[in-house]
Tab-separated table of C-alpha atoms in Angstrom:
chain	number	residue	atom	x	y	z
A	19	MET	CA	0.000	0.000	0.000
A	20	LEU	CA	1.397	3.370	-1.000
A	21	PHE	CA	1.147	6.418	1.250
A	22	SER	CA	0.240	8.318	-1.903
A	23	SER	CA	-2.809	6.207	-2.738
A	24	MET	CA	-6.515	6.883	-2.299
A	25	THR	CA	-6.831	3.655	-0.309
A	26	PHE	CA	-4.268	4.810	2.248
A	27	VAL	CA	-5.195	8.497	2.449
A	28	TYR	CA	-8.968	8.127	2.511
A	29	MET	CA	-9.546	4.688	4.009
A	30	PHE	CA	-6.660	3.028	5.871
A	31	LEU	CA	-5.199	6.092	7.620
A	32	PRO	CA	-8.489	7.682	8.787
A	33	ILE	CA	-9.769	4.361	10.170
A	34	VAL	CA	-6.501	3.607	12.000
A	35	CYS	CA	-6.295	7.160	13.384
A	36	LEU	CA	-9.918	7.087	14.554
A	37	ILE	CA	-9.471	3.764	16.357
A	38	TYR	CA	-6.091	4.786	17.801
A	39	LEU	CA	-7.056	8.249	19.047
A	40	CYS	CA	-10.329	7.019	20.547
A	41	SER	CA	-8.753	4.084	22.373
A	42	LYS	CA	-7.145	3.783	25.766
A	43	LYS	CA	-3.405	4.323	25.964
A	44	GLU	CA	-2.854	0.694	26.952
A	45	LEU	CA	-4.242	-0.434	23.585
A	46	HIS	CA	-2.147	1.881	21.389
A	47	ASN	CA	0.743	-0.496	20.735
A	48	GLY	CA	-1.577	-3.360	19.884
A	49	ILE	CA	-3.576	-1.210	17.468
A	50	LEU	CA	-0.436	0.013	15.728
A	51	LEU	CA	1.006	-3.497	15.478
A	52	ALA	CA	-2.207	-4.841	13.926
A	53	ALA	CA	-2.338	-1.875	11.535
A	54	SER	CA	1.315	-2.399	10.573
A	55	ILE	CA	0.782	-6.093	9.803
A	56	LEU	CA	-2.282	-5.246	7.712
A	57	PHE	CA	-0.380	-2.464	5.921
A	58	TYR	CA	2.455	-4.814	4.941
A	59	ALA	CA	0.180	-7.740	4.100
A	60	TRP	CA	-1.890	-5.505	1.806
A	61	GLY	CA	0.830	-5.565	-0.826
A	62	GLU	CA	3.127	-8.427	0.216
A	63	PRO	CA	1.190	-11.079	2.203
A	64	ARG	CA	3.514	-13.920	1.208
A	65	TYR	CA	6.524	-12.134	2.675
A	66	LEU	CA	5.015	-11.598	6.115
A	67	ALA	CA	6.736	-14.837	7.142
A	68	ILE	CA	10.169	-13.370	6.362
A	69	MET	CA	9.482	-10.324	8.487
A	70	PHE	CA	8.146	-12.478	11.329
A	71	LEU	CA	11.240	-14.682	11.136
A	72	THR	CA	13.399	-11.552	11.358
A	73	ILE	CA	11.524	-10.471	14.470
A	74	ILE	CA	11.807	-13.931	16.100
A	75	VAL	CA	15.509	-14.286	15.268
A	76	ASN	CA	16.385	-10.876	16.719
A	77	TYR	CA	14.118	-11.325	19.751
A	78	LEU	CA	15.879	-14.564	20.693
A	79	GLY	CA	19.295	-13.325	19.565
A	80	ALA	CA	19.174	-10.208	21.763
A	81	ILE	CA	18.110	-12.240	24.801
A	82	ALA	CA	21.000	-14.633	24.131
A	83	VAL	CA	23.430	-11.705	23.818
A	84	GLU	CA	22.245	-10.277	27.134
A	85	LYS	CA	22.080	-13.514	29.130
A	86	TRP	CA	25.028	-15.528	27.790
A	87	GLU	CA	27.852	-13.238	28.854
A	88	LYS	CA	30.559	-15.748	27.887
A	89	HIS	CA	29.099	-16.238	24.430
A	90	LYS	CA	27.557	-12.811	23.762
A	91	LYS	CA	29.875	-12.071	20.831
A	92	LEU	CA	29.108	-15.451	19.252
A	93	SER	CA	25.377	-14.852	19.745
A	94	LEU	CA	25.713	-11.442	18.115
A	95	ILE	CA	27.649	-12.777	15.115
A	96	LEU	CA	25.281	-15.702	14.518
A	97	THR	CA	22.197	-13.497	14.675
A	98	ILE	CA	23.733	-10.934	12.322
A	99	ILE	CA	24.645	-13.739	9.905
A	100	VAL	CA	21.007	-14.877	9.862
A	101	ASN	CA	19.819	-11.290	9.288
A	102	LEU	CA	22.265	-10.747	6.450
A	103	GLY	CA	21.470	-14.216	5.118
A	104	PHE	CA	17.836	-13.238	4.555
A	105	LEU	CA	18.931	-9.996	2.904
A	106	ALA	CA	21.615	-11.670	0.788
A	107	TYR	CA	19.306	-14.365	-0.550
A	108	PHE	CA	16.374	-12.162	-1.482
A	109	LYS	CA	18.374	-9.189	-2.702
A	110	TYR	CA	21.691	-10.492	-4.040
A	111	PHE	CA	21.406	-14.202	-4.832
A	112	ASN	CA	20.598	-13.817	-8.527
A	113	PHE	CA	23.083	-10.947	-8.866
A	114	VAL	CA	25.910	-13.174	-7.595
A	115	LEU	CA	24.730	-16.103	-9.720
A	116	ASP	CA	24.521	-13.937	-12.826
A	117	ASN	CA	28.084	-12.675	-12.322
A	118	ILE	CA	29.370	-16.215	-11.756
A	119	ASN	CA	27.746	-17.250	-15.025
A	120	HIS	CA	29.349	-14.300	-16.800
A	121	ILE	CA	32.855	-14.741	-15.347
A	122	LEU	CA	33.035	-18.528	-15.657
A	123	SER	CA	30.963	-18.781	-18.870
A	124	LEU	CA	28.427	-21.016	-17.127
A	125	ASP	CA	24.698	-21.313	-17.657
A	126	ILE	CA	23.332	-21.819	-14.157
A	127	LYS	CA	19.628	-20.987	-14.206
A	128	LEU	CA	18.562	-18.029	-12.099
A	129	VAL	CA	16.023	-18.563	-9.332
A	130	GLU	CA	12.792	-16.566	-9.345
A	131	VAL	CA	13.313	-14.428	-6.240
A	132	ILE	CA	11.070	-11.423	-5.604
A	133	LEU	CA	12.501	-8.777	-3.285
A	134	PRO	CA	10.285	-8.331	-0.189
A	135	LEU	CA	9.254	-4.719	0.304
A	136	GLY	CA	11.300	-2.888	2.891
A	137	ILE	CA	13.677	-5.764	3.696
A	138	SER	CA	16.775	-3.523	3.548
A	139	PHE	CA	15.207	-1.081	5.997
A	140	TYR	CA	13.744	-3.469	8.568
A	141	THR	CA	16.850	-5.687	8.478
A	142	PHE	CA	19.064	-2.711	9.353
A	143	GLN	CA	16.637	-1.692	12.099
A	144	ALA	CA	16.712	-5.194	13.552
A	145	MET	CA	20.514	-5.247	13.522
A	146	SER	CA	20.707	-1.833	15.197
A	147	TYR	CA	18.583	-3.236	18.052
A	148	LEU	CA	20.800	-6.284	18.370
A	149	ILE	CA	24.023	-4.243	18.377
A	150	ASP	CA	22.574	-1.739	20.883
A	151	VAL	CA	21.858	-4.642	23.258
A	152	TYR	CA	25.380	-6.015	22.714
A	153	ARG	CA	26.923	-2.617	23.513
A	154	GLY	CA	24.811	-2.244	26.634
A	155	GLU	CA	23.043	0.845	25.291
A	156	CYS	CA	19.672	-0.737	25.978
A	157	LYS	CA	18.146	-3.826	27.542
A	158	ALA	CA	16.863	-6.738	25.475
A	159	GLN	CA	13.142	-6.274	24.891
A	160	LYS	CA	11.355	-9.105	26.711
A	161	ASP	CA	7.962	-8.164	25.298
A	162	PHE	CA	7.860	-9.816	21.880
A	163	TYR	CA	5.037	-7.597	20.659
A	164	LYS	CA	6.920	-4.383	21.473
A	165	LEU	CA	9.921	-5.580	19.489
A	166	ALA	CA	7.612	-6.570	16.640
A	167	LEU	CA	6.121	-3.070	16.711
A	168	TYR	CA	9.596	-1.504	16.504
A	169	ILE	CA	10.608	-3.580	13.489
A	170	CYS	CA	7.359	-3.415	11.512
A	171	LEU	CA	5.893	-0.024	12.525
A	172	PHE	CA	4.125	0.943	9.315
A	173	PRO	CA	5.057	4.655	8.982
A	174	GLN	CA	8.727	3.774	8.368
A	175	LEU	CA	8.487	0.076	7.474
A	176	ILE	CA	8.837	0.246	3.697
A	177	ALA	CA	11.320	3.047	3.037
A	178	GLY	CA	12.564	4.420	6.333
A	179	PRO	CA	13.832	6.536	7.903
A	180	ILE	CA	15.914	3.823	9.577
A	181	VAL	CA	15.007	4.243	13.239
A	182	LYS	CA	17.628	3.014	15.709
A	183	TYR	CA	16.258	1.126	18.692
A	184	HIS	CA	17.964	3.234	21.372
A	185	ASP	CA	16.301	6.339	19.901
A	186	ILE	CA	12.789	4.961	20.147
A	187	ALA	CA	12.778	2.376	22.973
A	188	ASP	CA	11.290	4.764	25.550
A	189	GLN	CA	8.646	5.928	23.081
A	190	ILE	CA	7.468	2.354	22.504
A	191	ASP	CA	6.997	1.942	26.254
A	192	SER	CA	5.301	5.301	26.785
A	193	ARG	CA	4.473	8.270	24.589
A	194	GLU	CA	2.130	11.213	24.668
A	195	VAL	CA	-0.451	11.874	21.988
A	196	ASN	CA	-1.884	15.382	21.945
A	197	PHE	CA	-3.529	17.841	19.585
A	198	ASP	CA	-0.309	19.719	18.777
A	199	LYS	CA	1.483	16.521	17.738
A	200	VAL	CA	-1.448	15.327	15.643
A	201	GLN	CA	-1.780	18.728	13.993
A	202	TYR	CA	1.940	18.859	13.228
A	203	GLY	CA	1.869	15.281	11.921
A	204	VAL	CA	-1.015	15.957	9.553
A	205	LYS	CA	0.687	19.058	8.160
A	206	ARG	CA	4.019	17.254	7.764
A	207	PHE	CA	2.238	14.440	5.957
A	208	ILE	CA	0.599	16.913	3.558
A	209	ILE	CA	3.970	18.506	2.757
A	210	GLY	CA	5.446	15.082	1.990
A	211	LEU	CA	2.452	14.054	-0.106
A	212	SER	CA	2.713	17.291	-2.098
A	213	LYS	CA	6.435	16.791	-2.701
A	214	LYS	CA	5.723	13.321	-3.994
A	215	MET	CA	2.648	13.925	-6.140
A	216	LEU	CA	3.264	17.418	-7.487
A	217	ILE	CA	7.045	17.632	-7.890
A	218	ALA	CA	8.590	14.143	-7.825
A	219	ASN	CA	6.076	12.563	-10.193
A	220	THR	CA	6.315	15.481	-12.612
A	221	MET	CA	10.113	15.351	-12.625
A	222	GLY	CA	9.935	11.563	-12.968
A	223	ALA	CA	7.761	11.828	-16.059
A	224	ILE	CA	10.364	14.093	-17.688
A	225	ALA	CA	13.269	11.837	-16.712
A	226	ASP	CA	11.518	8.665	-17.878
A	227	LYS	CA	10.829	10.102	-21.322
A	228	ILE	CA	14.560	10.737	-21.699
A	229	PHE	CA	16.131	7.717	-19.998
A	230	ILE	CA	13.933	5.307	-21.940
A	231	GLN	CA	15.655	6.388	-25.174
A	232	SER	CA	19.072	5.500	-26.512
A	233	PRO	CA	21.614	8.221	-25.599
A	234	ASP	CA	22.474	8.773	-29.267
A	235	THR	CA	18.951	9.969	-30.091
A	236	PHE	CA	18.875	13.218	-28.109
A	237	THR	CA	21.105	16.248	-27.667
A	238	PRO	CA	23.408	17.015	-24.698
A	239	VAL	CA	20.914	19.657	-23.540
A	240	VAL	CA	18.220	16.990	-23.278
A	241	ALA	CA	20.686	14.662	-21.525
A	242	TRP	CA	21.372	17.297	-18.862
A	243	LEU	CA	17.635	17.947	-18.579
A	244	GLY	CA	17.064	14.249	-17.864
A	245	ALA	CA	19.860	14.100	-15.291
A	246	VAL	CA	18.646	17.190	-13.422
A	247	ALA	CA	14.995	16.101	-13.604
A	248	TYR	CA	15.910	12.727	-12.130
A	249	SER	CA	17.952	14.429	-9.404
A	250	PHE	CA	14.852	16.364	-8.387
A	251	GLN	CA	12.612	13.313	-8.726
A	252	LEU	CA	14.770	11.227	-6.418
A	253	PHE	CA	15.094	13.950	-3.794
A	254	PHE	CA	11.424	14.895	-3.641
A	255	ASP	CA	10.279	11.282	-3.914
A	256	PHE	CA	12.403	10.078	-1.005
A	257	SER	CA	12.281	13.209	1.160
A	258	GLY	CA	8.532	13.346	0.534
A	259	TYR	CA	8.174	9.782	1.791
A	260	SER	CA	10.315	10.627	4.824
A	261	ASP	CA	8.151	13.679	5.561
A	262	MET	CA	5.051	11.507	5.412
A	263	ALA	CA	6.663	8.896	7.677
A	264	ILE	CA	7.750	11.536	10.220
A	265	GLY	CA	4.284	13.098	10.090
A	266	LEU	CA	2.571	9.752	10.648
A	267	GLY	CA	4.930	9.031	13.520
A	268	ALA	CA	3.971	12.345	15.148
A	269	ILE	CA	0.258	11.542	14.819
A	270	PHE	CA	0.822	8.353	16.820
A	271	GLY	CA	3.103	10.031	19.371
A	272	PHE	CA	6.523	9.063	17.954
A	273	LYS	CA	9.402	11.358	17.087
A	274	PHE	CA	11.515	10.036	14.213
A	275	MET	CA	14.841	11.545	13.215
A	276	GLU	CA	15.000	13.889	10.246
A	277	ASN	CA	16.195	12.112	7.117
A	278	PHE	CA	16.999	15.066	4.845
A	279	ASN	CA	18.384	18.542	5.454
A	280	TYR	CA	18.440	20.317	2.096
A	281	PRO	CA	21.254	18.203	0.601
A	282	TYR	CA	21.296	20.082	-2.693
A	283	ILE	CA	22.739	23.212	-1.037
A	284	SER	CA	25.888	21.270	-0.103
A	285	LYS	CA	29.364	22.570	-0.970
A	286	SER	CA	31.067	19.186	-0.803
A	287	ILE	CA	30.106	15.531	-1.112
A	288	THR	CA	31.037	15.078	2.546
A	289	GLU	CA	28.438	17.703	3.451
A	290	PHE	CA	25.997	16.157	0.982
A	291	TRP	CA	26.104	12.859	2.883
A	292	ARG	CA	25.536	14.670	6.162
A	293	ARG	CA	22.329	16.014	4.653
A	294	TRP	CA	21.141	13.131	2.407
A	295	HIS	CA	19.466	9.973	3.794
A	296	ILE	CA	20.742	10.919	7.247
A	297	SER	CA	19.364	7.790	8.921
A	298	LEU	CA	21.377	5.518	6.597
A	299	SER	CA	24.518	7.655	6.913
A	300	THR	CA	24.378	7.623	10.704
A	301	TRP	CA	23.646	3.875	10.710
A	302	PHE	CA	26.788	3.153	8.711
A	303	LYS	CA	28.764	5.608	10.827
A	304	GLN	CA	27.696	4.153	14.183
A	305	TYR	CA	27.632	0.468	13.290
A	306	LEU	CA	30.401	0.158	10.668
A	307	TYR	CA	32.662	3.195	10.192
A	308	ILE	CA	33.436	3.825	13.877
A	309	PRO	CA	33.899	0.090	14.708
A	310	LEU	CA	36.361	-0.104	11.791
A	311	GLY	CA	38.362	2.650	13.456
A	312	GLY	CA	36.712	5.700	11.925
A	313	SER	CA	39.151	8.543	11.405
A	314	LYS	CA	41.292	7.804	14.470
A	315	CYS	CA	43.726	5.378	12.832
A	316	GLY	CA	45.599	7.677	10.461
A	317	LEU	CA	44.765	9.008	7.027
A	318	ARG	CA	45.452	5.776	5.123
A	319	ARG	CA	43.195	3.689	7.352
A	320	THR	CA	40.523	6.408	7.323
A	321	CYS	CA	40.456	6.317	3.517
A	322	ILE	CA	40.144	2.518	3.545
A	323	ASN	CA	37.295	2.733	6.058
A	324	LEU	CA	35.481	5.316	3.934
A	325	GLY	CA	35.983	3.149	0.846
A	326	ILE	CA	34.439	0.146	2.594
A	327	VAL	CA	31.487	2.170	3.864
A	328	PHE	CA	30.621	3.659	0.483
A	329	PHE	CA	31.117	0.414	-1.390
A	330	LEU	CA	28.573	-1.147	0.981
A	331	THR	CA	26.338	1.933	0.744
A	332	GLY	CA	26.119	1.385	-2.995
A	333	LEU	CA	25.556	-2.342	-2.565
A	334	TRP	CA	22.838	-1.705	0.040
A	335	HIS	CA	20.862	0.244	-2.544
A	336	GLY	CA	20.593	-2.638	-4.970
A	337	ALA	CA	22.019	-5.732	-6.626
A	338	SER	CA	23.479	-3.968	-9.636
A	339	TRP	CA	26.893	-2.734	-10.703
A	340	THR	CA	25.380	0.704	-11.311
A	341	PHE	CA	24.671	1.069	-7.589
A	342	ILE	CA	28.091	-0.242	-6.623
A	343	VAL	CA	29.869	2.152	-9.001
A	344	TRP	CA	27.636	4.983	-7.716
A	345	GLY	CA	28.724	4.164	-4.149
A	346	VAL	CA	32.394	4.042	-5.175
A	347	TRP	CA	31.952	7.348	-7.065
A	348	ASN	CA	30.706	9.058	-3.890
A	349	GLY	CA	33.365	7.380	-1.774
A	350	PHE	CA	36.120	8.526	-4.145
A	351	PHE	CA	35.195	12.192	-3.779
A	352	ILE	CA	34.729	11.947	-0.016
A	353	ILE	CA	38.189	10.396	0.289
A	354	LEU	CA	39.586	13.077	-2.029
A	355	GLU	CA	37.990	15.787	0.108
A	356	LYS	CA	39.395	14.186	3.261
A	357	ILE	CA	42.909	14.199	1.784
A	358	THR	CA	42.741	17.749	0.386
A	359	GLY	CA	40.605	19.360	3.092
A	360	TRP	CA	38.090	20.482	0.449
A	361	HIS	CA	35.178	19.585	2.750
A	362	LYS	CA	36.159	22.169	5.360
A	363	GLU	CA	34.325	25.475	5.707
A	364	ALA	CA	35.663	28.281	3.512
A	365	GLN	CA	35.260	32.045	3.489
A	366	GLY	CA	34.299	34.095	0.471
A	367	PHE	CA	31.327	34.079	-1.880
A	368	TRP	CA	33.150	32.883	-4.999
A	369	ILE	CA	34.958	30.067	-3.200
A	370	ASN	CA	31.682	28.772	-1.755
A	371	PHE	CA	29.915	29.252	-5.083
A	372	THR	CA	32.606	27.197	-6.842
A	373	LYS	CA	32.405	24.488	-4.181
A	374	HIS	CA	28.633	24.393	-4.544
A	375	LEU	CA	28.892	23.973	-8.328
A	376	TYR	CA	31.423	21.194	-7.801
A	377	ALA	CA	29.073	19.343	-5.429
A	378	ILE	CA	26.117	19.681	-7.823
A	379	PHE	CA	28.234	18.396	-10.698
A	380	VAL	CA	29.393	15.339	-8.727
A	381	PHE	CA	26.026	14.254	-7.366
A	382	VAL	CA	24.160	14.847	-10.654
A	383	ILE	CA	26.712	12.670	-12.474
A	384	GLY	CA	26.272	10.131	-9.699
A	385	TRP	CA	22.487	10.097	-10.128
A	386	VAL	CA	22.920	9.172	-13.800
A	387	LEU	CA	24.751	6.043	-12.639
A	388	PHE	CA	22.021	5.463	-10.044
A	389	ARG	CA	19.199	5.795	-12.606
A	390	SER	CA	20.679	3.779	-15.469
A	391	ASP	CA	19.732	0.140	-16.031
A	392	ASP	CA	23.345	-0.894	-16.653
A	393	LEU	CA	26.833	0.579	-16.803
A	394	GLY	CA	26.942	0.537	-20.609
A	395	TYR	CA	23.903	2.803	-20.803
A	396	ALA	CA	25.214	5.006	-17.977
A	397	PHE	CA	28.584	5.624	-19.623
A	398	LYS	CA	27.007	6.333	-23.001
A	399	TYR	CA	24.544	8.740	-21.371
A	400	LEU	CA	27.392	10.537	-19.578
A	401	LYS	CA	29.352	10.801	-22.821
A	402	ASN	CA	26.291	12.417	-24.422
A	403	MET	CA	26.120	14.987	-21.589
A	404	PHE	CA	29.625	16.148	-22.555
A	405	GLY	CA	29.058	16.078	-26.311
A	406	LEU	CA	31.094	12.911	-26.909
A	407	VAL	CA	28.341	10.936	-28.658
A	408	ASN	CA	27.512	11.157	-32.340
A	409	VAL	CA	23.833	12.067	-32.070
A	410	HIS	CA	21.551	10.988	-34.905
A	411	ASP	CA	17.866	10.301	-35.557
A	412	ILE	CA	16.678	12.880	-33.023
A	413	SER	CA	13.086	11.848	-32.446
A	414	TYR	CA	11.683	14.684	-30.342
A	415	THR	CA	12.102	18.411	-29.821
A	416	MET	CA	12.203	20.117	-26.409
A	417	PRO	CA	8.405	20.741	-26.132
A	418	TYR	CA	7.951	16.956	-26.035
A	419	TYR	CA	9.900	16.751	-22.784
A	420	VAL	CA	8.625	19.831	-20.933
A	421	ASP	CA	5.354	21.719	-21.137
A	422	THR	CA	4.300	24.839	-19.225
A	423	TYR	CA	3.176	22.926	-16.117
A	424	GLU	CA	6.431	20.987	-15.989
A	425	VAL	CA	8.440	24.224	-16.248
A	426	ILE	CA	6.464	25.581	-13.271
A	427	MET	CA	7.209	22.401	-11.310
A	428	PHE	CA	10.873	22.704	-12.255
A	429	VAL	CA	10.935	26.174	-10.700
A	430	ALA	CA	9.076	24.818	-7.650
A	431	ALA	CA	11.660	22.040	-7.352
A	432	VAL	CA	14.519	24.554	-7.318
A	433	VAL	CA	12.790	26.793	-4.755
A	434	CYS	CA	11.841	23.892	-2.469
A	435	SER	CA	15.394	22.505	-2.593
A	436	ILE	CA	16.702	25.493	-0.636
A	437	PRO	CA	15.740	26.378	2.957
A	438	ILE	CA	13.341	29.224	2.233
A	439	PHE	CA	10.262	27.587	3.789
A	440	GLN	CA	11.968	25.350	6.354
A	441	ASN	CA	10.087	26.951	9.270
A	442	ILE	CA	6.684	26.962	7.627
A	443	LEU	CA	5.228	24.599	10.241
A	444	ASN	CA	6.598	26.638	13.142
A	445	VAL	CA	4.609	29.774	12.426
A	446	ASN	CA	3.486	31.377	15.684
A	447	LYS	CA	-0.239	30.853	16.253
A	448	GLU	CA	-0.491	34.398	17.581
A	449	ASN	CA	0.209	35.685	14.074
A	450	LYS	CA	-3.289	34.688	12.992
A	451	LEU	CA	-3.028	36.039	9.451
A	452	LEU	CA	0.164	34.147	8.585
A	453	TYR	CA	-0.942	31.051	10.511
A	454	GLY	CA	-4.253	31.009	8.640
A	455	ALA	CA	-2.535	31.559	5.285
A	456	VAL	CA	-0.208	28.595	5.898
A	457	ASN	CA	-3.132	26.359	6.829
A	458	LEU	CA	-5.107	27.405	3.746
A	459	TRP	CA	-2.059	26.787	1.566
A	460	LEU	CA	-1.607	23.297	3.028
A	461	LEU	CA	-5.299	22.554	2.491
A	462	PHE	CA	-4.947	23.632	-1.133
A	463	LEU	CA	-1.871	21.403	-1.555
A	464	PHE	CA	-3.726	18.459	-0.030
A	465	LEU	CA	-6.717	18.870	-2.344
A	466	LEU	CA	-4.463	19.308	-5.387
A	467	SER	CA	-2.399	16.249	-4.392
A	468	SER	CA	-5.573	14.215	-3.888
A	469	ALA	CA	-6.827	15.205	-7.314
A	470	THR	CA	-3.461	14.233	-8.790
A	471	ILE	CA	-3.605	10.835	-7.055
A	472	ALA	CA	-7.086	10.217	-8.453
A	473	ALA	CA	-6.042	11.156	-11.978
A	474	SER	CA	-2.538	9.695	-12.035
A	475	THR	CA	-1.400	6.337	-13.388
A	476	TYR	CA	2.265	7.166	-12.647
A	477	ASN	CA	2.893	6.914	-8.921
A	478	PRO	CA	5.923	4.796	-7.962
A	479	PHE	CA	8.075	5.235	-4.866
A	480	ILE	CA	11.670	4.839	-6.035
A	481	TYR	CA	13.044	3.579	-2.720
A	482	PHE	CA	10.461	0.796	-2.464
A	483	ARG	CA	12.786	-1.377	-4.574
A	484	PHE	CA	15.683	-0.957	-2.149
């Protein structure tokens, strides 16, 4: 079930909210757990068993880590192996098999494996709980249903943000639901829904029309248009989903971490990754980069650690060489910035402007790798962007790719990528005119988004496949 669907917005969510807000506090966790199971089963009923197995494995594994002091490290390793085993089979089995066939010239038949929705996200959440227990940052959860709620809580089940157990443990046990939180949550949800339906889908339609063609059938200008449109699509699609998840969490009394902080204003790739998919970045930092030694073991070891982290960041996103190369691409520039000091704050308008252009150039090139179906297409597309492809048989002129509405949404995408309206939800209620104007604007966005949902046949969430 998509957040941006009529079923969710006008049926599932209102019913769950009505039952939840009208029920006793003692029943809240049970209601949310039942709603979360129904939400997941709506689209993927056959993969409920995998999620339940993940919950059982980590429930027992954490208890073993806590109780068996002499064997806590072994318990941790075995449980992590099982977690990664599920992820490896469903996400990477055919990828590995396909590469073995290619390298060894074999013809081993691929297995029909369908990727369970959200497995990358809930697996990482489960492992964060296990590692937190191992480190003594929290106690093993003895209530099976509370752990199940943490792992499969529907607002962030499918595409994050990745919520670490130590950040939310107290909220699972006790949380306050009040009018201010519900009001904030509804408004945050509307902002996310608008990002998704009005900007991301429009940018996606432009990008799809370009990326579906061979790179030798359109001009470099069109190639750059496709790359920039996809950059906006990805940002507003994923940040929109995160806004909706954070808003839903607030409605039910939870506070989830922010997942995006205007990444496209970054002046380095290091800064970009402090602002982009923050929950994933901090997960890798806390559970991989720092345990590897972080930046405390000398420059050479720091560079190796960063290389490992970004190789795995790319691999986490998907079983494809395009994702791996995209991860290595980001890692290369972060390592380069670490060596040269480019990521450090600088003074002067033109220096910062140059650094900003550099960051945009790097991440837009990276998104072409991310979007392409294979490396051959990606490299040919990149060559086109720099005029290195012999273009022929141009099928379409510019009006085919962008009409007046899409130009308006392009401008909206640029404006909403910078922190002009970042405090829109914190308008003081005493300023009745501005407060009322914001509420009317959000109502308009909600109605327009709803109309777009009803009329649209193009409504994917990009990160659902990760």
